[in-house]
Amino acid sequence: MKTFVSKLRPTPAQVACLSETVETCRQRYNHALSERKTAYRERGESIGFARQCASLPMLKREVPHLQRVHSQVVQDVVRRGDRAFQAFVRRVNAGEKAGYPRCKGRGRYDSFTYPRWGNGVKREQGRLVLSKIGALRLHNDRPVEGTPNICIIVRNADGWYAHIVCAVAPSPLPPPGRSVGIDVGRESFATLSNGVQIANPRSYRTAERKLKQAQRRLSRRVKGSNRSRKARTLLANAHLKVKRARRDFAHTIARAPVNEDDHIVVEKLNIRGMVRNHPLAKSISDAGWGIVLNILLAKAARAGRVVWKSTLPERRTYARAVASPFPNGLPFAGTPARIVVVNCTAIIMLRLTS
């Protein structure tokens, strides 16, 4: 799967319709959660996705504004609630922090989904045609690859975006016959086994002063006023700029090893546990290690590369390290697991000096 993002140029009337659709979906999501909670608390029964979807036609007759939203979009809202409860049950069974699904307040629900391409959504003459909304102009319309499956309409601080998810066939790259090990850090973002060091961009640290100023400006505004709304938009845009800079850096960094190496060995990290160290939490989160590794896995899978998770012991001097297979990194089902030996001298030196 590959997602193509295009910015929408809706008219004022279409913006109002998009906002109304998001608000209707938010209310339906909250209603679905409350319905499940009430049924379990009062009658001791669990309501599933199919049962809630079966009640939608009757609910549409009772709630007129629900009729102005495409049926597939409403069903996807119910599916989101079902996934939230499934994740809650999974965490309870695993003994993790449960986190009971919560209702979404205003401004906390910013997207809706057409789960089937061609059923309520299509592209036509450079426009994205959405059922119940209309034909929306696309800014800098980019062609998509593969077969479109899903369309997600997202509201960001700087406008509306269409995320078109397509099924793209793998396009293996020719094997260069090389392997590389990657060790991430805080001083330099990463050190490769060939000695190359990648500088840490520190996207959040660079913008931290402006973010603080925008946050203080918002705090001084009267809640609910127009000036408060404008200040909130400026703050959201500042955070969005940091997010995009970090993601652009991640795509750039992940592309190089995929193009140049057959086997890529990454360090096994418990990032969730590492950010519990308060003095280092901001630097670890700012680096965005998890984003880079996830993008690296996706690019490697499409290019036919193999990604392994390193079992390199800490604070020992080895010239070579044996890597264990990383299941999520295997590009194709049925690919035999292979033991890869890579030169990790640079990684060890960095670990001992950090």
Short mmCIF file of C-alpha atoms in Angstrom, two decimals:
data_model
loop_
_atom_site.label_atom_id
_atom_site.label_comp_id
_atom_site.label_asym_id
_atom_site.label_seq_id
_atom_site.Cartn_x
_atom_site.Cartn_y
_atom_site.Cartn_z
CA MET A 1 0.00 0.00 0.00
CA LYS A 2 1.11 3.53 -0.77
CA THR A 3 -0.62 6.77 0.18
CA PHE A 4 -0.74 9.79 -2.11
CA VAL A 5 -1.61 13.11 -0.48
CA SER A 6 -3.15 16.00 -2.41
CA LYS A 7 -4.32 19.34 -1.08
CA LEU A 8 -7.93 20.25 -1.81
CA ARG A 9 -9.16 23.65 -2.99
CA PRO A 10 -12.81 23.60 -1.91
CA THR A 11 -15.21 26.50 -2.34
CA PRO A 12 -16.62 28.18 0.79
CA ALA A 13 -19.82 26.17 0.39
CA GLN A 14 -17.82 22.94 0.11
CA VAL A 15 -15.75 23.88 3.19
CA ALA A 16 -18.98 24.25 5.15
CA CYS A 17 -20.15 20.86 3.86
CA LEU A 18 -16.84 19.19 4.75
CA SER A 19 -16.94 20.69 8.25
CA GLU A 20 -20.53 19.54 8.72
CA THR A 21 -19.56 16.02 7.62
CA VAL A 22 -16.69 15.89 10.12
CA GLU A 23 -18.95 17.14 12.92
CA THR A 24 -21.65 14.58 12.06
CA CYS A 25 -19.04 11.81 12.06
CA ARG A 26 -17.74 12.99 15.44
CA GLN A 27 -21.23 12.88 16.94
CA ARG A 28 -21.89 9.45 15.45
CA TYR A 29 -18.58 8.16 16.84
CA ASN A 30 -19.45 9.40 20.32
CA HIS A 31 -22.93 7.88 20.02
CA ALA A 32 -21.47 4.51 18.99
CA LEU A 33 -19.14 4.48 22.01
CA SER A 34 -21.93 5.50 24.39
CA GLU A 35 -24.22 2.82 22.95
CA ARG A 36 -21.66 0.10 23.63
CA LYS A 37 -20.90 1.40 27.11
CA THR A 38 -24.59 1.63 28.09
CA ALA A 39 -25.41 -1.84 26.75
CA TYR A 40 -22.59 -3.46 28.72
CA ARG A 41 -23.25 -1.53 31.93
CA GLU A 42 -27.04 -1.96 32.00
CA ARG A 43 -27.58 -5.31 30.27
CA GLY A 44 -24.16 -6.95 30.38
CA GLU A 45 -24.06 -7.47 26.60
CA SER A 46 -21.49 -6.50 24.02
CA ILE A 47 -22.62 -4.79 20.83
CA GLY A 48 -20.51 -5.53 17.77
CA PHE A 49 -19.84 -3.73 14.51
CA ALA A 50 -22.47 -5.64 12.51
CA ARG A 51 -25.25 -4.90 14.98
CA GLN A 52 -24.46 -1.20 15.11
CA CYS A 53 -24.36 -0.98 11.31
CA ALA A 54 -27.73 -2.75 11.08
CA SER A 55 -29.29 0.02 13.17
CA LEU A 56 -28.01 2.82 10.93
CA PRO A 57 -31.01 2.93 8.50
CA MET A 58 -33.43 3.44 11.39
CA LEU A 59 -31.10 5.99 12.97
CA LYS A 60 -30.98 7.97 9.71
CA ARG A 61 -34.76 8.34 9.78
CA GLU A 62 -34.55 9.72 13.31
CA VAL A 63 -31.53 12.00 12.72
CA PRO A 64 -32.02 14.05 9.52
CA HIS A 65 -28.47 15.46 9.30
CA LEU A 66 -27.09 11.88 9.20
CA GLN A 67 -28.72 11.52 5.78
CA ARG A 68 -26.36 14.16 4.38
CA VAL A 69 -23.36 11.85 4.92
CA HIS A 70 -22.57 8.94 2.60
CA SER A 71 -23.53 5.54 4.04
CA GLN A 72 -20.01 4.09 3.64
CA VAL A 73 -18.56 7.03 5.57
CA VAL A 74 -20.99 6.47 8.46
CA GLN A 75 -20.19 2.75 8.53
CA ASP A 76 -16.47 3.55 8.69
CA VAL A 77 -17.13 5.77 11.73
CA VAL A 78 -18.74 2.77 13.46
CA ARG A 79 -15.75 0.66 12.44
CA ARG A 80 -13.40 3.16 14.08
CA GLY A 81 -15.28 2.75 17.34
CA ASP A 82 -15.12 -1.03 16.96
CA ARG A 83 -11.35 -0.90 16.43
CA ALA A 84 -10.99 1.30 19.51
CA PHE A 85 -12.78 -1.29 21.65
CA GLN A 86 -10.85 -4.19 20.11
CA ALA A 87 -7.59 -2.41 20.93
CA PHE A 88 -8.87 -1.76 24.47
CA VAL A 89 -9.65 -5.47 25.00
CA ARG A 90 -6.28 -6.47 23.54
CA ARG A 91 -4.43 -4.18 25.95
CA VAL A 92 -6.43 -5.49 28.91
CA ASN A 93 -5.67 -9.12 27.98
CA ALA A 94 -1.99 -8.28 27.51
CA GLY A 95 -1.78 -6.61 30.91
CA GLU A 96 -0.89 -3.24 29.39
CA LYS A 97 -2.27 0.17 30.31
CA ALA A 98 -5.88 -0.20 29.19
CA GLY A 99 -6.95 3.28 28.07
CA TYR A 100 -10.74 3.01 27.76
CA PRO A 101 -12.04 4.56 24.49
CA ARG A 102 -13.09 8.16 25.03
CA CYS A 103 -15.56 10.40 23.25
CA LYS A 104 -14.11 13.03 20.92
CA GLY A 105 -14.60 16.69 21.77
CA ARG A 106 -14.86 19.52 19.26
CA GLY A 107 -11.61 19.88 17.38
CA ARG A 108 -10.53 16.33 18.27
CA TYR A 109 -12.02 14.61 15.22
CA ASP A 110 -10.58 15.79 11.90
CA SER A 111 -11.12 13.14 9.23
CA PHE A 112 -13.60 10.85 7.54
CA THR A 113 -13.07 7.91 5.21
CA TYR A 114 -14.57 6.52 2.01
CA PRO A 115 -13.51 2.87 2.50
CA ARG A 116 -14.20 1.75 -1.09
CA TRP A 117 -12.90 3.63 -4.09
CA GLY A 118 -15.65 4.10 -6.65
CA ASN A 119 -18.40 3.93 -4.04
CA GLY A 120 -18.95 7.58 -3.21
CA VAL A 121 -15.53 8.82 -4.35
CA LYS A 122 -13.77 9.08 -7.72
CA ARG A 123 -11.40 11.31 -9.70
CA GLU A 124 -12.78 13.09 -12.71
CA GLN A 125 -11.15 15.77 -14.90
CA GLY A 126 -8.61 16.82 -12.29
CA ARG A 127 -11.16 16.95 -9.49
CA LEU A 128 -12.01 14.68 -6.58
CA VAL A 129 -15.73 13.92 -6.63
CA LEU A 130 -17.17 13.12 -3.19
CA SER A 131 -20.72 11.92 -2.75
CA LYS A 132 -22.94 14.36 -0.79
CA ILE A 133 -20.24 17.04 -1.08
CA GLY A 134 -19.41 17.67 -4.74
CA ALA A 135 -16.39 17.95 -7.05
CA LEU A 136 -13.39 19.46 -5.25
CA ARG A 137 -10.45 21.00 -7.08
CA LEU A 138 -7.05 19.44 -6.42
CA HIS A 139 -4.03 21.68 -5.90
CA ASN A 140 -1.09 20.48 -8.02
CA ASP A 141 -2.92 17.28 -8.98
CA ARG A 142 -0.41 14.42 -8.86
CA PRO A 143 -1.02 11.08 -10.59
CA VAL A 144 -1.42 8.05 -8.36
CA GLU A 145 0.23 4.67 -8.83
CA GLY A 146 -1.47 1.31 -8.67
CA THR A 147 -5.14 0.78 -7.84
CA PRO A 148 -6.89 3.26 -5.51
CA ASN A 149 -8.64 1.54 -2.62
CA ILE A 150 -9.43 4.06 0.12
CA CYS A 151 -9.82 7.84 0.31
CA ILE A 152 -9.40 9.69 3.61
CA ILE A 153 -10.34 13.37 3.83
CA VAL A 154 -8.27 15.11 6.51
CA ARG A 155 -8.61 18.59 7.99
CA ASN A 156 -5.24 20.14 8.85
CA ALA A 157 -4.42 23.56 10.25
CA ASP A 158 -3.69 24.87 6.74
CA GLY A 159 -6.62 23.33 4.89
CA TRP A 160 -8.16 20.09 3.66
CA TYR A 161 -6.23 17.15 2.21
CA ALA A 162 -7.13 13.94 0.39
CA HIS A 163 -5.14 10.81 1.30
CA ILE A 164 -5.63 8.25 -1.47
CA VAL A 165 -4.42 4.78 -0.43
CA CYS A 166 -3.41 2.64 -3.42
CA ALA A 167 -2.36 -0.97 -3.85
CA VAL A 168 1.06 -0.74 -5.51
CA ALA A 169 2.95 -3.77 -6.78
CA PRO A 170 6.51 -4.18 -5.42
CA SER A 171 9.23 -2.84 -7.71
CA PRO A 172 12.45 -4.64 -6.67
CA LEU A 173 15.69 -2.76 -7.23
CA PRO A 174 18.80 -4.47 -8.64
CA PRO A 175 20.90 -6.02 -5.83
CA PRO A 176 24.07 -3.97 -5.15
CA GLY A 177 25.55 -6.77 -3.02
CA ARG A 178 26.16 -4.66 0.08
CA SER A 179 24.95 -4.58 3.68
CA VAL A 180 24.80 -1.74 6.18
CA GLY A 181 24.18 -1.34 9.90
CA ILE A 182 22.42 1.73 11.32
CA ASP A 183 22.78 2.93 14.90
CA VAL A 184 20.66 5.92 15.92
CA GLY A 185 21.65 8.44 18.57
CA ARG A 186 21.03 11.90 19.97
CA GLU A 187 24.21 13.85 19.13
CA SER A 188 24.22 12.62 15.54
CA PHE A 189 20.97 11.19 14.26
CA ALA A 190 22.60 7.97 13.06
CA THR A 191 25.98 6.36 12.43
CA LEU A 192 26.32 3.81 9.65
CA SER A 193 28.63 0.82 9.70
CA ASN A 194 30.65 2.40 6.86
CA GLY A 195 31.54 5.32 9.15
CA VAL A 196 29.09 7.86 7.74
CA GLN A 197 27.42 10.05 10.36
CA ILE A 198 24.04 11.69 9.72
CA ALA A 199 23.50 15.02 11.47
CA ASN A 200 20.52 15.43 13.75
CA PRO A 201 18.19 18.13 12.33
CA ARG A 202 16.55 18.81 15.72
CA SER A 203 13.36 20.05 14.09
CA TYR A 204 11.53 20.73 17.35
CA ARG A 205 14.50 22.31 19.13
CA THR A 206 15.02 24.67 16.19
CA ALA A 207 11.40 25.83 16.26
CA GLU A 208 10.95 25.68 20.04
CA ARG A 209 11.29 29.45 20.59
CA LYS A 210 8.61 30.26 18.02
CA LEU A 211 6.36 27.53 19.42
CA LYS A 212 6.65 28.99 22.92
CA GLN A 213 5.80 32.45 21.63
CA ALA A 214 2.76 31.14 19.78
CA GLN A 215 1.63 29.21 22.86
CA ARG A 216 1.96 32.28 25.10
CA ARG A 217 0.06 34.37 22.57
CA LEU A 218 -2.79 31.86 22.65
CA SER A 219 -2.79 31.79 26.46
CA ARG A 220 -3.28 35.56 26.59
CA ARG A 221 -6.34 35.48 24.34
CA VAL A 222 -9.92 35.31 25.62
CA LYS A 223 -11.30 31.83 25.01
CA GLY A 224 -13.90 31.74 22.26
CA SER A 225 -12.87 35.07 20.71
CA ASN A 226 -11.79 35.59 17.11
CA ARG A 227 -8.28 36.51 18.27
CA SER A 228 -8.12 33.23 20.20
CA ARG A 229 -9.15 31.31 17.09
CA LYS A 230 -6.48 33.04 15.00
CA ALA A 231 -3.82 32.41 17.65
CA ARG A 232 -4.81 28.74 17.82
CA THR A 233 -4.45 28.47 14.03
CA LEU A 234 -0.98 30.05 14.13
CA LEU A 235 0.12 27.62 16.84
CA ALA A 236 -1.26 24.64 14.94
CA ASN A 237 0.53 25.75 11.76
CA ALA A 238 3.81 26.06 13.67
CA HIS A 239 3.49 22.50 14.99
CA LEU A 240 2.47 21.28 11.53
CA LYS A 241 5.63 22.79 10.05
CA VAL A 242 7.78 20.88 12.56
CA LYS A 243 5.90 17.66 11.83
CA ARG A 244 6.41 18.01 8.08
CA ALA A 245 10.09 18.87 8.44
CA ARG A 246 10.64 15.76 10.55
CA ARG A 247 8.74 13.57 8.10
CA ASP A 248 10.58 14.98 5.08
CA PHE A 249 13.90 14.26 6.80
CA ALA A 250 12.73 10.71 7.57
CA HIS A 251 11.88 10.01 3.92
CA THR A 252 15.23 11.40 2.77
CA ILE A 253 17.25 9.36 5.27
CA ALA A 254 15.34 6.12 4.65
CA ARG A 255 15.77 6.29 0.88
CA ALA A 256 19.60 6.12 0.78
CA PRO A 257 20.16 2.68 2.41
CA VAL A 258 17.27 1.19 0.43
CA ASN A 259 18.88 2.30 -2.84
CA GLU A 260 22.43 1.31 -1.92
CA ASP A 261 22.22 -1.88 0.18
CA ASP A 262 20.66 -5.36 0.02
CA HIS A 263 20.47 -5.97 3.75
CA ILE A 264 19.83 -3.27 6.34
CA VAL A 265 20.43 -3.92 10.03
CA VAL A 266 18.76 -1.57 12.51
CA GLU A 267 19.14 -1.37 16.26
CA LYS A 268 16.51 -2.95 18.49
CA LEU A 269 15.00 -0.08 20.50
CA ASN A 270 12.30 0.22 23.12
CA ILE A 271 11.45 3.83 22.31
CA ARG A 272 8.35 3.86 24.50
CA GLY A 273 10.46 2.86 27.48
CA MET A 274 13.29 5.24 26.61
CA VAL A 275 11.08 8.35 26.64
CA ARG A 276 10.25 7.62 30.28
CA ASN A 277 13.71 9.03 31.02
CA HIS A 278 12.55 12.62 31.51
CA PRO A 279 15.90 14.41 30.85
CA LEU A 280 16.17 12.68 27.44
CA ALA A 281 12.49 12.41 26.48
CA LYS A 282 12.36 15.63 24.44
CA SER A 283 15.53 14.84 22.48
CA ILE A 284 14.39 11.27 21.75
CA SER A 285 10.96 12.41 20.60
CA ASP A 286 12.47 15.20 18.51
CA ALA A 287 14.78 12.77 16.71
CA GLY A 288 11.83 10.73 15.43
CA TRP A 289 13.60 7.37 15.35
CA GLY A 290 10.35 5.43 15.12
CA ILE A 291 9.15 7.43 12.10
CA VAL A 292 12.38 6.78 10.22
CA LEU A 293 12.34 3.04 10.99
CA ASN A 294 8.71 2.67 9.90
CA ILE A 295 9.33 4.51 6.63
CA LEU A 296 12.51 2.48 6.10
CA LEU A 297 10.51 -0.75 6.45
CA ALA A 298 7.91 0.40 3.93
CA LYS A 299 10.48 1.49 1.35
CA ALA A 300 12.53 -1.68 1.84
CA ALA A 301 9.47 -3.88 1.33
CA ARG A 302 8.61 -2.19 -1.98
CA ALA A 303 12.23 -2.36 -3.18
CA GLY A 304 12.74 -6.03 -2.23
CA ARG A 305 15.32 -5.31 0.47
CA VAL A 306 15.61 -7.22 3.74
CA VAL A 307 15.61 -5.40 7.08
CA TRP A 308 16.89 -7.10 10.22
CA LYS A 309 16.72 -6.09 13.85
CA SER A 310 20.12 -6.20 15.52
CA THR A 311 20.69 -8.24 18.69
CA LEU A 312 24.02 -6.50 19.27
CA PRO A 313 24.88 -6.56 23.02
CA GLU A 314 25.58 -3.21 24.63
CA ARG A 315 29.06 -2.04 25.65
CA ARG A 316 31.03 -4.90 24.14
CA THR A 317 33.69 -4.65 21.47
CA TYR A 318 32.85 -6.75 18.44
CA ALA A 319 34.04 -6.21 14.90
CA ARG A 320 31.10 -8.16 13.52
CA ALA A 321 27.57 -8.71 14.76
CA VAL A 322 25.07 -11.43 13.95
CA ALA A 323 21.59 -10.10 13.27
CA SER A 324 18.29 -11.84 13.94
CA PRO A 325 15.39 -11.69 11.46
CA PHE A 326 12.98 -8.75 11.66
CA PRO A 327 9.56 -10.20 10.67
CA ASN A 328 8.04 -6.87 9.63
CA GLY A 329 10.98 -6.18 7.37
CA LEU A 330 10.64 -9.23 5.12
CA PRO A 331 9.57 -7.88 1.74
CA PHE A 332 7.50 -10.84 0.59
CA ALA A 333 5.59 -13.64 2.29
CA GLY A 334 7.54 -16.87 2.26
CA THR A 335 10.95 -15.22 2.07
CA PRO A 336 13.39 -17.54 3.87
CA ALA A 337 15.03 -16.10 6.96
CA ARG A 338 18.75 -15.62 6.50
CA ILE A 339 21.49 -14.77 8.99
CA VAL A 340 23.31 -11.64 7.90
CA VAL A 341 26.75 -10.66 9.22
CA VAL A 342 27.64 -6.99 8.89
CA ASN A 343 30.58 -4.86 9.94
CA CYS A 344 29.45 -2.93 13.04
CA THR A 345 32.74 -1.31 14.10
CA ALA A 346 31.39 2.23 13.72
CA ILE A 347 28.33 1.37 15.77
CA ILE A 348 30.40 -0.03 18.63
CA MET A 349 32.71 3.00 18.68
CA LEU A 350 29.76 5.38 18.89
CA ARG A 351 28.15 3.35 21.68
CA LEU A 352 31.34 3.37 23.75
CA THR A 353 31.86 7.12 23.36
CA SER A 354 28.25 8.18 23.99
#
